[in-house]
One Martini backbone bead per residue (centre of mass of N, CA, C, O) as a GRO file, in nm:
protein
  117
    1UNK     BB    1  -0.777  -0.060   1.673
    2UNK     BB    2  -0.890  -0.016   1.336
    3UNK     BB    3  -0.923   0.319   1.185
    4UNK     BB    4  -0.711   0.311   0.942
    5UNK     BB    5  -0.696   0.268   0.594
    6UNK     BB    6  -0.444   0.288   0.376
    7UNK     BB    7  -0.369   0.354   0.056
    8UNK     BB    8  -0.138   0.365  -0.203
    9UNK     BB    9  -0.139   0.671  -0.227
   10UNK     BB   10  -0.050   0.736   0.081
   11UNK     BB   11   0.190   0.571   0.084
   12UNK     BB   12   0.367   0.701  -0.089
   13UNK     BB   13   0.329   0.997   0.032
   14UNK     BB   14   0.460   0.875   0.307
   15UNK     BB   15   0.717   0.757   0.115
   16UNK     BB   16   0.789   1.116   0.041
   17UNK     BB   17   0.731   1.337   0.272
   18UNK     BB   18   0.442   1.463   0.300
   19UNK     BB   19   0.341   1.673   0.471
   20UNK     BB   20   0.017   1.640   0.517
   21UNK     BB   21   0.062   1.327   0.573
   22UNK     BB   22   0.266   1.339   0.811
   23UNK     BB   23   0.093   1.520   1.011
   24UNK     BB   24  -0.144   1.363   1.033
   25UNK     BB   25   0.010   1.092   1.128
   26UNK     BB   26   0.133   1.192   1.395
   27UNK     BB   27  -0.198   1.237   1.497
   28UNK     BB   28  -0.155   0.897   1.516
   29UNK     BB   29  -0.189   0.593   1.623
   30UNK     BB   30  -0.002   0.313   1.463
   31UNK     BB   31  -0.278   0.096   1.601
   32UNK     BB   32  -0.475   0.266   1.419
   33UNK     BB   33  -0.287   0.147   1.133
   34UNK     BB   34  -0.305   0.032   0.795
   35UNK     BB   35  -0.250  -0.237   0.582
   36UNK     BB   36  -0.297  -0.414   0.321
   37UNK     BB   37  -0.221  -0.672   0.082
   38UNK     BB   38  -0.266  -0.501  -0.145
   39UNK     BB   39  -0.065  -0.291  -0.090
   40UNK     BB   40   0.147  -0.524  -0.113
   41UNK     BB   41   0.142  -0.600  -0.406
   42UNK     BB   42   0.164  -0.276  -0.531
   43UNK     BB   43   0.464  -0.230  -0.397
   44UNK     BB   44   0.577  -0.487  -0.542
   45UNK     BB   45   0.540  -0.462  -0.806
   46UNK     BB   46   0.619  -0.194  -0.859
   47UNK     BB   47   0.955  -0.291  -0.829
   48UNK     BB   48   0.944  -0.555  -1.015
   49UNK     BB   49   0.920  -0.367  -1.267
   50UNK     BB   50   1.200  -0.206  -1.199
   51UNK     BB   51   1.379  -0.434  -1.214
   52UNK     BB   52   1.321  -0.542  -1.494
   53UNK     BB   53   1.359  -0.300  -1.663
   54UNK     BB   54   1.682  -0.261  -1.558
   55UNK     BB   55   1.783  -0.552  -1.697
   56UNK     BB   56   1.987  -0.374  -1.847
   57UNK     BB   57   2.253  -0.299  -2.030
   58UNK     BB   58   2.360   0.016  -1.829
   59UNK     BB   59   2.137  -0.022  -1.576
   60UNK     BB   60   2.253  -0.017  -1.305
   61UNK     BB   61   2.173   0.242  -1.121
   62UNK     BB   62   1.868   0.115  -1.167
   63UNK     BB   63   1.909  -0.109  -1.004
   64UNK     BB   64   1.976  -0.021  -0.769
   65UNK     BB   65   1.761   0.144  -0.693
   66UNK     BB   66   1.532  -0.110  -0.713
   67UNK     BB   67   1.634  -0.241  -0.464
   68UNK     BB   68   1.649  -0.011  -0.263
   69UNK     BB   69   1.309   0.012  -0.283
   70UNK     BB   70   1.247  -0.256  -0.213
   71UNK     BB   71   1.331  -0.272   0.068
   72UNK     BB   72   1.220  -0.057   0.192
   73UNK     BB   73   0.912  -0.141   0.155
   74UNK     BB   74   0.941  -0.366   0.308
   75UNK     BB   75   1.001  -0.213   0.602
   76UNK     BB   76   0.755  -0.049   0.600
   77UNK     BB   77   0.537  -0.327   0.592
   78UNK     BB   78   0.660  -0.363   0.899
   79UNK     BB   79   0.510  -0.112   1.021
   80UNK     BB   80   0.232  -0.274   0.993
   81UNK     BB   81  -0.066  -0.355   0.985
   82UNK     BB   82  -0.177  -0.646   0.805
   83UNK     BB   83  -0.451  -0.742   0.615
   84UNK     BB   84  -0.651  -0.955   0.518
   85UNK     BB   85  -0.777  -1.129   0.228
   86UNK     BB   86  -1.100  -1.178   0.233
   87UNK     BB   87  -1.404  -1.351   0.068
   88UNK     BB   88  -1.552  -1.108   0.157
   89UNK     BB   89  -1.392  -0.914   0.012
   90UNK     BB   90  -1.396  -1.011  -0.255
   91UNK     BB   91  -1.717  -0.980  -0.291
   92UNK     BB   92  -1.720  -0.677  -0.162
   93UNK     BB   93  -1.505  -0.545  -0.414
   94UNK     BB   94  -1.555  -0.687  -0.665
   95UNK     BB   95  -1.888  -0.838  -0.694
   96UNK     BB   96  -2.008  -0.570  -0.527
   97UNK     BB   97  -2.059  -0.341  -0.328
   98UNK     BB   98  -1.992  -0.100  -0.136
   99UNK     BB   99  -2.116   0.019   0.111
  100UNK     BB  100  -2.074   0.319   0.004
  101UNK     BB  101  -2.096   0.235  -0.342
  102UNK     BB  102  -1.822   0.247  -0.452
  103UNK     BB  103  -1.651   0.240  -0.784
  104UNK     BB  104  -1.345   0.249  -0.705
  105UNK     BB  105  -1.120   0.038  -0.686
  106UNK     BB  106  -0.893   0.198  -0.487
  107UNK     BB  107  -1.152   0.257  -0.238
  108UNK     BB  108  -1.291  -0.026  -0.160
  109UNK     BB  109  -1.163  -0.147   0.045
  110UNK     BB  110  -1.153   0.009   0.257
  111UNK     BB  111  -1.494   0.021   0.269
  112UNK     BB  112  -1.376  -0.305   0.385
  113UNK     BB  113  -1.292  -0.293   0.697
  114UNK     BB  114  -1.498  -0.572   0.790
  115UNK     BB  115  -1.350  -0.774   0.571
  116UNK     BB  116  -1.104  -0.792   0.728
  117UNK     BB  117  -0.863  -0.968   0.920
   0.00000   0.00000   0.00000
């Protein structure tokens, strides 16, 4: 059962080997850890505006890099159980309170993850 839902932020963290974040993570069953599509939408999307940045004459090495993180995160996010944004979650998400009353856009979802299916 999913007892932790990583947000973007924690992602990136443990996708960069940050000592604390890798840390506590090592302490945890991988069963026990997930991750939204909504993460996945935010790490891809990140990718995708890098690569059109790089898209410009002159800017090989940046482009084969924006390629090269592109697949590591494709990568990444298959080794989690990734949760569906359901109609649950975009209610209160988005349009109500979550649970914990939390107005922070990025650390909603988490707050909502008996809503995530």
């Amino acid at each position: 059962m999913t007892q932790y839902i990583l947000d973007t932020d924690h992602i990136t963290l443990l996708q960069h080997s940050n000592p604390l974040i890798l840390q506590r993570f090592e302490t945890l069953h991988t069963s026990d850890v997930a991750i939204t599509v909504i993460n996945v939408e935010e790490l891809i999307q990140g990718w995708f505006n890098a690569i059109r940045q790089a898209s410009q004459p002159g800017q090989k090495q940046r482009l084969t890099w924006a390629y090269v993180g592109l697949r590591s995160a494709v990568k990444f996010v298959n080794d989690f159980l990734v949760l569906d944004f359901t109609e649950s979650a975009c209610e209160q998400a988005i349009f109500g309170a979550a649970p914990s009353g939390n107005t922070n856009w990025d650390t909603r979802f988490a707050d909502c993850v008996h809503c995530f299916g």
